[in-house]
Coordinates of C-alpha atoms and ligand atoms in Angstrom, one line a residue:
M1 CA 0.0 0.0 0.0
A2 CA 1.3 3.5 -0.8
L3 CA 0.1 7.0 -0.1
A4 CA 0.4 9.4 -3.1
F5 CA -0.7 13.0 -3.9
D6 CA -2.3 14.2 -7.2
E7 CA -1.4 17.5 -8.8
Y8 CA -3.8 19.4 -6.6
G9 CA -2.3 18.0 -3.4
R10 CA -5.1 15.6 -2.6
P11 CA -4.0 12.3 -1.1
F12 CA -4.9 9.0 -2.5
I13 CA -4.0 5.4 -1.7
I14 CA -2.6 3.0 -4.2
I15 CA -3.2 -0.6 -3.3
R16 CA -0.5 -2.4 -5.0
E17 CA -1.0 -5.8 -6.6
Q18 CA -4.7 -5.7 -5.9
D19 CA -5.4 -7.3 -9.3
K20 CA -3.0 -10.0 -8.6
K21 CA -4.9 -11.4 -5.7
S22 CA -7.4 -14.2 -6.4
R23 CA -10.4 -14.4 -4.3
L24 CA -13.1 -17.0 -3.7
R25 CA -16.2 -16.3 -1.9
G26 CA -19.2 -18.1 -0.5
L27 CA -20.2 -21.5 -1.7
D28 CA -17.3 -21.4 -4.2
A29 CA -14.8 -21.1 -1.4
Q30 CA -16.3 -23.9 0.5
K31 CA -16.4 -26.2 -2.5
A32 CA -12.8 -25.4 -3.4
N33 CA -11.7 -26.1 0.1
I34 CA -13.6 -29.4 0.3
T35 CA -12.0 -30.5 -3.0
A36 CA -8.6 -29.8 -1.6
G37 CA -9.3 -31.7 1.6
K38 CA -10.7 -34.6 -0.4
A39 CA -7.6 -34.7 -2.6
V40 CA -5.4 -35.2 0.4
T41 CA -7.6 -37.9 1.7
R42 CA -7.6 -39.8 -1.5
I43 CA -3.9 -40.2 -1.3
L44 CA -4.0 -41.7 2.2
R45 CA -7.1 -43.8 1.8
T46 CA -5.2 -46.7 0.1
S47 CA -2.7 -46.8 3.0
L48 CA -5.3 -47.7 5.7
G49 CA -5.4 -51.1 7.3
P50 CA -3.4 -54.3 7.4
K51 CA -3.6 -54.6 3.6
G52 CA -2.9 -50.9 3.0
M53 CA -0.3 -49.9 0.4
D54 CA 2.9 -48.1 1.2
K55 CA 4.1 -44.8 -0.2
M56 CA 7.5 -44.0 -1.6
L57 CA 8.4 -40.4 -1.2
Q58 CA 11.5 -38.6 -2.5
S59 CA 12.7 -35.5 -0.8
P60 CA 14.2 -32.6 -2.8
D61 CA 17.7 -33.8 -2.0
G62 CA 17.1 -37.3 -3.3
D63 CA 16.4 -39.1 0.0
V64 CA 13.9 -41.8 -0.4
T65 CA 11.4 -42.7 2.3
I66 CA 9.1 -45.7 2.1
T67 CA 6.3 -45.6 4.7
N68 CA 2.8 -46.6 5.7
D69 CA 2.4 -44.0 8.4
G70 CA -0.1 -41.3 7.6
A71 CA 1.6 -38.6 9.5
T72 CA 4.9 -39.3 7.8
I73 CA 3.4 -39.4 4.3
L74 CA 1.7 -36.0 4.7
E75 CA 4.8 -34.5 6.4
Q76 CA 7.0 -35.4 3.5
M77 CA 4.5 -34.5 0.8
D78 CA 5.3 -30.8 0.9
V79 CA 1.8 -29.6 0.1
D80 CA 1.3 -25.9 -0.5
N81 CA -2.5 -25.6 -0.5
Q82 CA -3.7 -24.0 2.8
I83 CA -6.5 -26.5 3.3
A84 CA -4.3 -29.4 2.5
K85 CA -1.9 -28.1 5.2
L86 CA -4.8 -28.2 7.7
M87 CA -5.1 -31.9 6.9
V88 CA -1.4 -32.3 7.5
E89 CA -1.7 -30.5 10.8
L90 CA -4.7 -32.8 11.7
S91 CA -2.6 -35.9 11.1
R92 CA 0.2 -34.4 13.1
S93 CA -1.9 -33.6 16.1
Q94 CA -3.2 -37.1 16.2
D95 CA 0.4 -38.3 16.0
Y96 CA 1.4 -35.9 18.8
E97 CA -1.5 -36.8 21.1
I98 CA -1.9 -40.4 20.5
G99 CA 0.8 -41.7 18.1
D100 CA -1.4 -44.1 16.2
G101 CA -4.4 -43.6 14.0
T102 CA -2.9 -40.9 11.8
T103 CA -4.2 -42.3 8.6
G104 CA -7.7 -43.1 9.9
V105 CA -8.2 -39.5 11.2
V106 CA -7.6 -38.1 7.7
V107 CA -9.8 -40.6 6.0
L108 CA -12.6 -39.8 8.4
A109 CA -12.1 -36.0 7.9
G110 CA -12.2 -36.5 4.1
A111 CA -15.4 -38.5 4.3
L112 CA -17.0 -35.8 6.5
L113 CA -16.0 -33.2 3.9
E114 CA -17.5 -35.3 1.1
Q115 CA -20.8 -35.6 3.0
A116 CA -20.7 -31.9 3.7
E117 CA -20.4 -31.2 0.0
K118 CA -23.6 -33.1 -0.7
L119 CA -25.4 -31.3 2.1
L120 CA -24.3 -27.9 0.8
E121 CA -25.7 -28.8 -2.6
R122 CA -29.0 -29.5 -0.9
G123 CA -28.9 -26.0 0.3
I124 CA -28.1 -26.5 4.0
H125 CA -26.2 -23.7 5.5
P126 CA -22.5 -24.4 6.4
V127 CA -23.1 -23.3 10.0
R128 CA -26.0 -25.7 10.4
I129 CA -23.7 -28.5 9.0
A130 CA -21.0 -27.6 11.5
E131 CA -23.5 -27.7 14.4
G132 CA -25.0 -31.0 13.2
Y133 CA -21.6 -32.6 13.0
E134 CA -20.8 -31.4 16.5
M135 CA -24.0 -33.0 17.9
A136 CA -23.3 -36.2 15.9
S137 CA -19.7 -36.4 17.2
R138 CA -21.0 -36.1 20.7
I139 CA -23.4 -39.1 20.2
A140 CA -20.6 -41.1 18.6
V141 CA -18.1 -40.5 21.4
E142 CA -20.7 -41.3 24.0
H143 CA -21.5 -44.5 22.2
L144 CA -17.8 -45.3 21.9
E145 CA -17.4 -45.0 25.7
H146 CA -20.4 -47.2 26.1
I147 CA -19.0 -50.1 24.0
A148 CA -15.4 -49.8 25.3
Q149 CA -14.2 -52.6 27.4
K150 CA -11.9 -52.5 30.3
F151 CA -8.9 -54.6 29.7
E152 CA -6.8 -56.2 32.3
Y153 CA -3.1 -56.6 32.3
S154 CA -0.4 -56.9 34.8
V155 CA 3.3 -56.9 34.7
S156 CA 3.3 -60.7 34.7
N157 CA 0.6 -61.0 32.1
I158 CA 1.6 -58.7 29.2
E159 CA -0.1 -60.7 26.5
P160 CA -3.1 -58.3 26.2
L161 CA -0.8 -55.3 25.8
V162 CA 1.2 -57.2 23.2
Q163 CA -1.9 -58.1 21.2
T164 CA -2.9 -54.4 21.0
C165 CA 0.5 -53.4 19.9
M166 CA 0.4 -56.1 17.3
T167 CA -2.8 -54.6 15.8
T168 CA -1.0 -51.4 15.3
L169 CA 2.0 -53.1 13.7
S170 CA 0.0 -55.3 11.5
S171 CA -0.6 -52.5 9.0
K172 CA 3.1 -51.6 8.7
I173 CA 5.9 -52.9 6.5
V174 CA 7.4 -54.6 9.6
S175 CA 4.3 -56.7 10.1
R176 CA 6.4 -59.8 9.3
C177 CA 7.9 -59.8 12.7
K178 CA 5.2 -57.9 14.6
R179 CA 5.3 -60.3 17.5
T180 CA 9.0 -59.6 18.3
I181 CA 8.6 -55.8 18.0
A182 CA 5.4 -55.7 19.9
E183 CA 6.9 -57.6 22.8
I184 CA 9.9 -55.4 22.8
A185 CA 7.7 -52.3 22.8
V186 CA 5.6 -53.5 25.7
K187 CA 8.7 -54.5 27.7
A188 CA 10.4 -51.2 27.1
V189 CA 7.3 -49.2 28.1
L190 CA 6.8 -51.3 31.2
A191 CA 10.5 -50.9 32.1
V192 CA 10.1 -47.1 32.2
A193 CA 6.5 -46.9 33.3
D194 CA 5.4 -45.7 36.7
L195 CA 2.4 -47.9 37.0
E196 CA 1.0 -46.3 40.2
R197 CA 0.9 -42.9 38.7
K198 CA -0.1 -44.4 35.3
D199 CA 2.7 -42.3 33.7
V200 CA 5.2 -43.3 31.0
N201 CA 8.0 -41.1 29.9
L202 CA 8.9 -42.2 26.4
D203 CA 12.0 -40.0 26.5
L204 CA 13.6 -42.7 28.6
I205 CA 13.4 -45.1 25.7
K206 CA 16.2 -44.6 23.3
V207 CA 15.8 -46.0 19.8
E208 CA 19.0 -46.8 18.0
G209 CA 19.4 -48.4 14.6
K210 CA 22.2 -49.9 12.6
V211 CA 22.2 -51.3 9.1
G212 CA 23.0 -55.0 9.0
G213 CA 21.6 -58.1 10.5
K214 CA 18.0 -59.1 10.3
L215 CA 14.9 -57.4 11.6
E216 CA 14.5 -60.3 14.0
D217 CA 17.8 -59.4 15.6
T218 CA 16.2 -56.2 17.0
E219 CA 16.7 -56.3 20.7
L220 CA 15.8 -54.5 23.9
I221 CA 18.7 -53.5 26.0
Y222 CA 18.2 -52.7 29.7
G223 CA 20.7 -49.9 29.6
I224 CA 22.0 -47.4 27.2
L225 CA 23.5 -48.1 23.8
V226 CA 25.8 -45.4 22.5
D227 CA 27.0 -45.3 18.9
K228 CA 30.6 -44.5 19.9
D229 CA 33.7 -46.5 20.7
M230 CA 36.5 -46.2 23.2
S231 CA 38.8 -43.4 22.2
H232 CA 41.9 -45.5 21.9
P233 CA 41.9 -49.0 20.3
Q234 CA 44.1 -50.4 23.1
M235 CA 41.7 -49.4 25.9
P236 CA 39.8 -52.3 27.5
K237 CA 36.7 -53.5 25.6
R238 CA 34.9 -54.6 28.7
I239 CA 34.7 -52.9 32.1
E240 CA 33.0 -54.5 35.0
D241 CA 31.5 -52.5 37.9
A242 CA 32.2 -49.3 36.1
K243 CA 32.3 -46.0 37.9
I244 CA 31.6 -43.5 35.2
A245 CA 32.5 -39.8 35.2
I246 CA 30.1 -38.0 32.9
L247 CA 31.8 -34.8 31.8
T248 CA 30.8 -31.8 29.7
C249 CA 34.2 -30.1 30.0
P250 CA 36.9 -30.7 27.5
F251 CA 40.0 -32.8 28.2
E252 CA 42.2 -30.0 27.0
P253 CA 44.5 -27.3 28.4
P254 CA 42.8 -23.9 28.0
K255 CA 43.5 -22.3 24.7
P256 CA 44.6 -18.7 24.3
K257 CA 41.8 -16.6 23.0
T258 CA 42.4 -14.7 19.7
K259 CA 43.0 -11.5 21.8
H260 CA 46.0 -13.0 23.4
K261 CA 49.4 -13.8 22.0
V262 CA 52.0 -16.3 23.1
D263 CA 55.5 -15.6 22.0
I264 CA 57.7 -18.6 21.9
D265 CA 61.1 -17.7 20.7
T266 CA 63.4 -19.9 22.7
V267 CA 63.7 -23.6 23.4
E268 CA 63.3 -23.1 27.1
K269 CA 60.0 -21.2 26.6
F270 CA 58.7 -24.0 24.5
Q271 CA 59.7 -26.6 27.0
T272 CA 58.0 -24.7 29.8
L273 CA 54.8 -24.4 27.8
R274 CA 55.0 -28.1 27.0
H275 CA 55.6 -28.9 30.6
Q276 CA 52.7 -26.8 31.6
E277 CA 50.4 -28.5 29.2
H278 CA 51.5 -31.9 30.3
K279 CA 50.9 -31.0 33.9
Y280 CA 47.4 -29.8 33.0
F281 CA 46.5 -33.1 31.4
N282 CA 48.0 -35.0 34.2
D283 CA 46.1 -33.1 36.8
M284 CA 42.8 -33.7 34.9
V285 CA 43.4 -37.4 34.6
Q286 CA 44.6 -37.6 38.2
K287 CA 41.4 -35.8 39.4
C288 CA 39.3 -38.4 37.6
K289 CA 41.3 -41.2 39.1
D290 CA 41.3 -39.7 42.5
V291 CA 37.5 -39.8 42.8
G292 CA 37.6 -43.4 41.6
A293 CA 36.3 -43.2 38.1
T294 CA 37.1 -46.2 35.9
L295 CA 35.5 -44.8 32.7
V296 CA 35.2 -41.3 31.4
I297 CA 32.4 -40.2 29.1
C298 CA 33.0 -36.9 27.6
Q299 CA 30.8 -34.6 25.6
W300 CA 33.9 -33.0 23.9
G301 CA 36.7 -34.5 22.0
F302 CA 40.3 -34.6 23.1
D303 CA 43.4 -34.6 21.1
D304 CA 45.9 -37.4 20.6
E305 CA 48.1 -36.3 23.4
A306 CA 45.3 -36.5 25.9
N307 CA 44.1 -39.7 24.4
H308 CA 47.5 -41.2 24.8
L309 CA 47.8 -40.0 28.4
L310 CA 44.4 -41.5 29.3
M311 CA 45.5 -44.8 27.8
H312 CA 48.8 -44.5 29.7
H313 CA 47.0 -43.9 33.0
N314 CA 44.6 -46.8 32.4
L315 CA 41.6 -44.6 32.2
P316 CA 39.3 -45.7 29.4
A317 CA 37.4 -42.9 27.8
V318 CA 34.6 -42.2 25.3
R319 CA 34.5 -38.9 23.4
W320 CA 32.0 -36.9 21.4
V321 CA 28.9 -38.3 23.2
G322 CA 25.8 -36.2 22.4
G323 CA 24.0 -34.2 25.0
V324 CA 20.8 -36.2 24.9
E325 CA 22.7 -39.4 25.3
L326 CA 24.8 -38.0 28.1
E327 CA 21.6 -37.1 29.9
L328 CA 20.2 -40.7 29.4
I329 CA 23.4 -42.2 30.6
A330 CA 23.3 -40.0 33.7
I331 CA 19.7 -41.1 34.4
A332 CA 20.4 -44.7 33.9
T333 CA 23.6 -44.9 35.9
G334 CA 22.5 -42.6 38.6
G335 CA 25.4 -40.2 38.0
R336 CA 25.5 -36.5 37.6
I337 CA 26.7 -34.5 34.7
V338 CA 29.9 -32.7 35.7
P339 CA 30.6 -29.4 34.0
R340 CA 34.1 -28.7 35.6
F341 CA 36.8 -31.0 36.8
Q342 CA 36.9 -29.2 40.1
E343 CA 33.4 -30.3 40.8
L344 CA 34.1 -34.0 40.3
T345 CA 33.3 -36.0 43.5
P346 CA 32.8 -39.7 44.1
E347 CA 29.0 -39.3 44.6
K348 CA 28.7 -37.8 41.2
L349 CA 29.9 -40.9 39.4
G350 CA 27.5 -43.1 37.6
K351 CA 27.5 -46.9 38.2
A352 CA 27.0 -49.6 35.7
G353 CA 27.5 -53.4 36.2
I354 CA 29.0 -53.8 32.8
V355 CA 30.2 -51.6 30.0
R356 CA 31.2 -53.4 26.8
E357 CA 32.1 -52.6 23.3
K358 CA 30.6 -54.7 20.5
S359 CA 31.7 -54.6 16.9
F360 CA 29.4 -55.1 13.9
G361 CA 30.1 -56.2 10.4
T362 CA 33.4 -55.9 8.6
T363 CA 33.6 -52.1 8.8
K364 CA 34.8 -52.1 12.4
D365 CA 31.6 -50.4 13.4
R366 CA 31.5 -50.4 17.1
M367 CA 29.0 -49.6 19.7
L368 CA 29.1 -49.2 23.4
Y369 CA 26.7 -51.1 25.7
I370 CA 26.2 -49.7 29.2
E371 CA 24.2 -52.3 31.1
Q372 CA 23.1 -53.4 34.5
C373 CA 22.8 -49.8 35.5
A374 CA 22.0 -48.5 39.0
N375 CA 18.7 -47.3 37.8
S376 CA 17.2 -49.5 35.2
R377 CA 14.6 -47.0 34.2
A378 CA 16.2 -46.1 30.9
V379 CA 16.3 -48.6 28.1
T380 CA 17.4 -48.8 24.5
I381 CA 15.8 -50.5 21.6
F382 CA 18.4 -51.5 19.1
I383 CA 16.9 -52.0 15.6
R384 CA 18.7 -54.1 12.9
G385 CA 17.6 -54.2 9.3
G386 CA 18.7 -54.7 5.8
N387 CA 18.9 -51.0 4.8
K388 CA 18.5 -47.5 6.1
M389 CA 14.9 -47.1 4.8
M390 CA 13.8 -50.3 6.6
I391 CA 15.4 -49.1 9.8
E392 CA 13.7 -45.7 9.5
E393 CA 10.3 -47.2 8.9
T394 CA 10.8 -49.6 11.8
K395 CA 11.6 -46.7 14.0
R396 CA 8.3 -45.0 13.0
S397 CA 6.3 -48.2 13.4
L398 CA 7.9 -48.8 16.8
H399 CA 6.9 -45.2 17.8
D400 CA 3.3 -46.1 17.1
A401 CA 3.6 -49.3 19.1
L402 CA 5.2 -47.5 22.0
C403 CA 2.5 -44.9 22.0
V404 CA -0.2 -47.5 22.0
A405 CA 1.3 -49.3 24.9
R406 CA 1.7 -46.0 26.8
N407 CA -1.9 -45.0 26.0
L408 CA -3.1 -48.3 27.4
I409 CA -1.2 -47.8 30.6
R410 CA -2.7 -44.3 31.0
N411 CA -6.2 -45.5 30.2
N412 CA -6.8 -49.2 29.9
F413 CA -10.0 -49.1 27.9
I414 CA -10.1 -50.6 24.4
V415 CA -12.5 -50.7 21.5
F416 CA -12.4 -53.3 18.7
G417 CA -10.7 -52.5 15.4
G418 CA -11.2 -53.5 11.9
G419 CA -13.9 -50.8 11.5
S420 CA -16.2 -52.4 14.0
A421 CA -16.2 -49.5 16.4
E422 CA -17.0 -47.1 13.5
I423 CA -19.9 -49.3 12.3
S424 CA -21.3 -49.5 15.8
C425 CA -21.0 -45.7 16.2
S426 CA -22.5 -45.2 12.8
I427 CA -25.6 -47.2 13.8
A428 CA -25.9 -45.3 17.1
V429 CA -25.6 -41.9 15.4
E430 CA -28.1 -42.9 12.7
S431 CA -30.7 -43.8 15.3
G432 CA -29.8 -40.8 17.4
A433 CA -30.7 -38.6 14.4
D434 CA -34.4 -39.5 14.8
G435 CA -34.5 -37.5 18.0
Y436 CA -33.9 -34.2 16.1
P437 CA -36.8 -32.8 14.3
G438 CA -35.0 -30.1 12.3
V439 CA -32.5 -30.0 9.4
E440 CA -29.9 -31.4 11.9
Q441 CA -31.2 -34.9 11.3
Y442 CA -29.9 -34.9 7.8
V443 CA -26.6 -33.7 8.9
I444 CA -26.4 -36.2 11.7
R445 CA -27.2 -39.0 9.2
S446 CA -24.5 -37.8 6.9
F447 CA -22.1 -38.0 9.8
A448 CA -23.1 -41.7 10.3
E449 CA -22.5 -42.3 6.6
A450 CA -19.0 -40.7 6.9
L451 CA -18.1 -43.1 9.8
D452 CA -18.8 -46.0 7.4
S453 CA -16.0 -44.8 5.2
I454 CA -13.4 -46.4 7.5
P455 CA -14.7 -50.0 7.2
M456 CA -15.3 -49.3 3.5
A457 CA -11.7 -48.3 3.0
L458 CA -10.5 -51.3 4.9
A459 CA -12.6 -53.6 2.8
E460 CA -11.6 -51.9 -0.4
N461 CA -7.9 -52.1 0.4
S462 CA -8.3 -55.8 1.2
G463 CA -9.8 -56.5 -2.2
L464 CA -13.3 -57.1 -0.8
Q465 CA -16.5 -55.7 -2.2
P466 CA -16.9 -52.6 0.0
I467 CA -20.6 -52.1 -0.1
E468 CA -21.6 -55.7 0.1
T469 CA -19.2 -56.4 3.0
L470 CA -20.2 -53.3 4.9
S471 CA -23.9 -54.0 4.6
A472 CA -23.4 -57.6 5.7
V473 CA -21.5 -56.6 8.8
K474 CA -23.9 -53.8 9.5
S475 CA -26.9 -56.1 9.5
Q476 CA -25.0 -58.5 11.7
H477 CA -24.5 -55.6 14.2
I478 CA -28.1 -54.7 14.2
K479 CA -29.4 -58.3 14.4
E480 CA -27.0 -59.7 17.0
K481 CA -26.1 -56.4 18.9
T482 CA -22.4 -57.3 18.7
P483 CA -20.1 -54.3 18.7
F484 CA -17.1 -56.3 17.7
C485 CA -17.8 -57.4 14.2
G486 CA -15.6 -55.7 11.7
I487 CA -14.0 -56.3 8.3
D488 CA -12.0 -59.5 8.0
C489 CA -9.1 -57.9 6.2
N490 CA -6.7 -60.9 6.5
D491 CA -9.3 -63.4 5.4
V492 CA -9.1 -65.4 8.6
G493 CA -12.6 -66.7 8.3
T494 CA -14.3 -64.8 11.0
N495 CA -15.2 -61.1 11.3
N496 CA -15.3 -61.2 15.1
M497 CA -12.5 -58.8 16.0
Q498 CA -12.5 -60.1 19.6
E499 CA -11.5 -63.5 18.3
Q500 CA -8.9 -62.0 15.9
F501 CA -7.5 -59.9 18.8
V502 CA -7.8 -56.7 16.8
F503 CA -7.9 -54.0 19.5
E504 CA -7.5 -50.3 19.5
T505 CA -7.3 -47.9 22.4
L506 CA -10.4 -46.0 23.3
I507 CA -8.6 -42.7 23.7
G508 CA -7.1 -43.1 20.2
K509 CA -10.5 -43.7 18.5
R510 CA -12.1 -40.9 20.5
Q511 CA -9.4 -38.5 19.5
Q512 CA -9.8 -39.5 15.9
I513 CA -13.5 -38.6 15.9
L514 CA -13.1 -35.4 17.8
L515 CA -10.1 -34.1 15.8
A516 CA -11.7 -34.9 12.4
T517 CA -14.9 -33.2 13.4
Q518 CA -13.1 -30.1 14.6
V519 CA -11.1 -29.7 11.4
V520 CA -14.1 -30.2 9.2
K521 CA -16.1 -27.6 11.2
M522 CA -13.2 -25.2 10.7
I523 CA -13.0 -25.8 7.0
L524 CA -16.8 -25.4 6.6
K525 CA -16.8 -22.0 8.3
I526 CA -14.4 -20.5 5.8
D527 CA -16.3 -18.5 3.2
D528 CA -13.7 -16.2 1.8
V529 CA -10.3 -17.2 0.5
I530 CA -7.9 -14.5 -0.4
S531 CA -4.6 -15.6 -1.8
P532 CA -1.9 -14.3 -4.0
S533 CA -2.4 -15.8 -7.4
D534 CA 0.2 -17.7 -9.3
Y535 CA 1.5 -15.3 -11.9
Ligands
ADP1 P1 -3.5 -45.6 11.2 O1 -2.3 -44.8 10.7 O2 -4.7 -44.8 11.2 O3 -3.2 -46.3 12.4 P2 -3.3 -48.1 9.9 O4 -2.7 -48.3 8.5 O5 -2.5 -48.5 11.1 O6 -3.7 -46.6 10.0 O7 -4.7 -48.9 10.0 C1 -5.4 -49.0 11.1 C2 -6.8 -49.6 10.8 O8 -6.6 -51.0 10.5 C3 -7.6 -49.6 12.1 O9 -8.9 -49.2 11.8 C4 -7.5 -51.0 12.5 O10 -8.7 -51.4 13.3 C5 -7.4 -51.8 11.3 N1 -6.8 -53.1 11.4 C6 -5.5 -53.3 11.9 N2 -5.3 -54.7 11.9 C7 -6.3 -55.3 11.5 C8 -6.7 -56.7 11.2 N3 -5.9 -57.6 11.5 N4 -7.9 -56.9 10.7 C9 -8.8 -55.9 10.4 N5 -8.5 -54.6 10.6 C10 -7.3 -54.3 11.1
MG2 MG1 -1.8 -47.8 12.9

């Protein structure tokens, strides 16, 4: 915008680039937005369920990601439509809150938009649609809580937890060894969980991966695994009853700053300096030895001289350990991170039963295992796999499984999967619609229809006839009043999800319905889109 004056001194305002803006108003805006939302959904729809397809995405710098995880697909797709970005955000918030169900939430939102489009065409006002959806989602969530089942587990009986994690993993690329991974996830979560407070801190679970070996070799380590090796090849590879000094100060003499100048013009001066430096190192090493440390883990590097001295003094050391790892090591070993040598005391040392170095492959790739720690509440999951893509995808799938296990510890109610919960809610919403005399009932019925899209997508992706299968299951629900009949994706022979052990968490499902409704309401209320146009 600019202010200008004409020849008579009268001011006028020039609005620059006004004609370059494109603008959509009213019904056109809503329709355009709905189309954009639906386009995103169409991409994810085929990835839903145990027979869902995977996507291969290439980043601008050539990195390839193969994944089945909704949140990851959208994250990497680099969309630039604003409404499409809302869908990405939707998937991300599901990922953030729950961890699983990121594809399902987008599919549901897309179906709600599709239904909204039909309602708009019938002349129903967008605000009425938004209100109707809100009412319907309330009915659905209430019904969901009604059909949810409490599910019992204990530390000695982890099977139910494992089964639920397996449902999550069954739709991933790693489903081949879902049992192993599900067990690892559950054990890891139980190791760090505070069952009394029903609290799980997933930060205490470190996930490390290394190319090589088989997926089946993935293991849970009750301790910390660091992708580093001893700083000197001749240092011991195995230390028992280690007392660990965890340092964030460098093993170096202080360096002169650029402001200062050191003039060395005689041999004597050089020797004094060298002597000083030597003494400095010796003091530092001695300090560590004095407090009783048998291993030094240092955030900084140290040069060859220090390295040699450490070796010479029989003090094994590990250098360049990252800050996060340092923190985990401190938690696991019950030690304190020491920022200055002067502050080193015996109580600040961490304790570990065994510290060992293990090498992999032929490339002399070595990793450091810190096990039998004083405090076992920090664990590491070590993933092996054929290539980097596989390991990355396993990490993502494992994240889903860990989140599911955590959610179950927080709230141990489950609903049945395979679309059965959605069908049951759909029936409840449908019959709830009869109680509303106004236009709302159409909207509420549309919501019920949108819920059906999840079982439809599951059936479609498994190569079944979607409409036939859905109507068969639905009539079964109504006739037998069984909330656990779903889509038999794996062709097991029964559509009873209780028998197939396909469970999902109640809070995950509830969040899906609530989030999807919220986003769709938001999109429907936009009636003016002003954007810079492309030229
Ligand atoms: P999301 O990212 O939403 O978790 P998934 O690809 O993991 O998407 O698919 C989850 C859906 O697949 C859920 O509705 C779940 O109930 C269903 N599902 C998972 N395993 C099975 C199974 N063995 N049989 C039928 N449905 C299943
Ligand atoms: Mg899933």
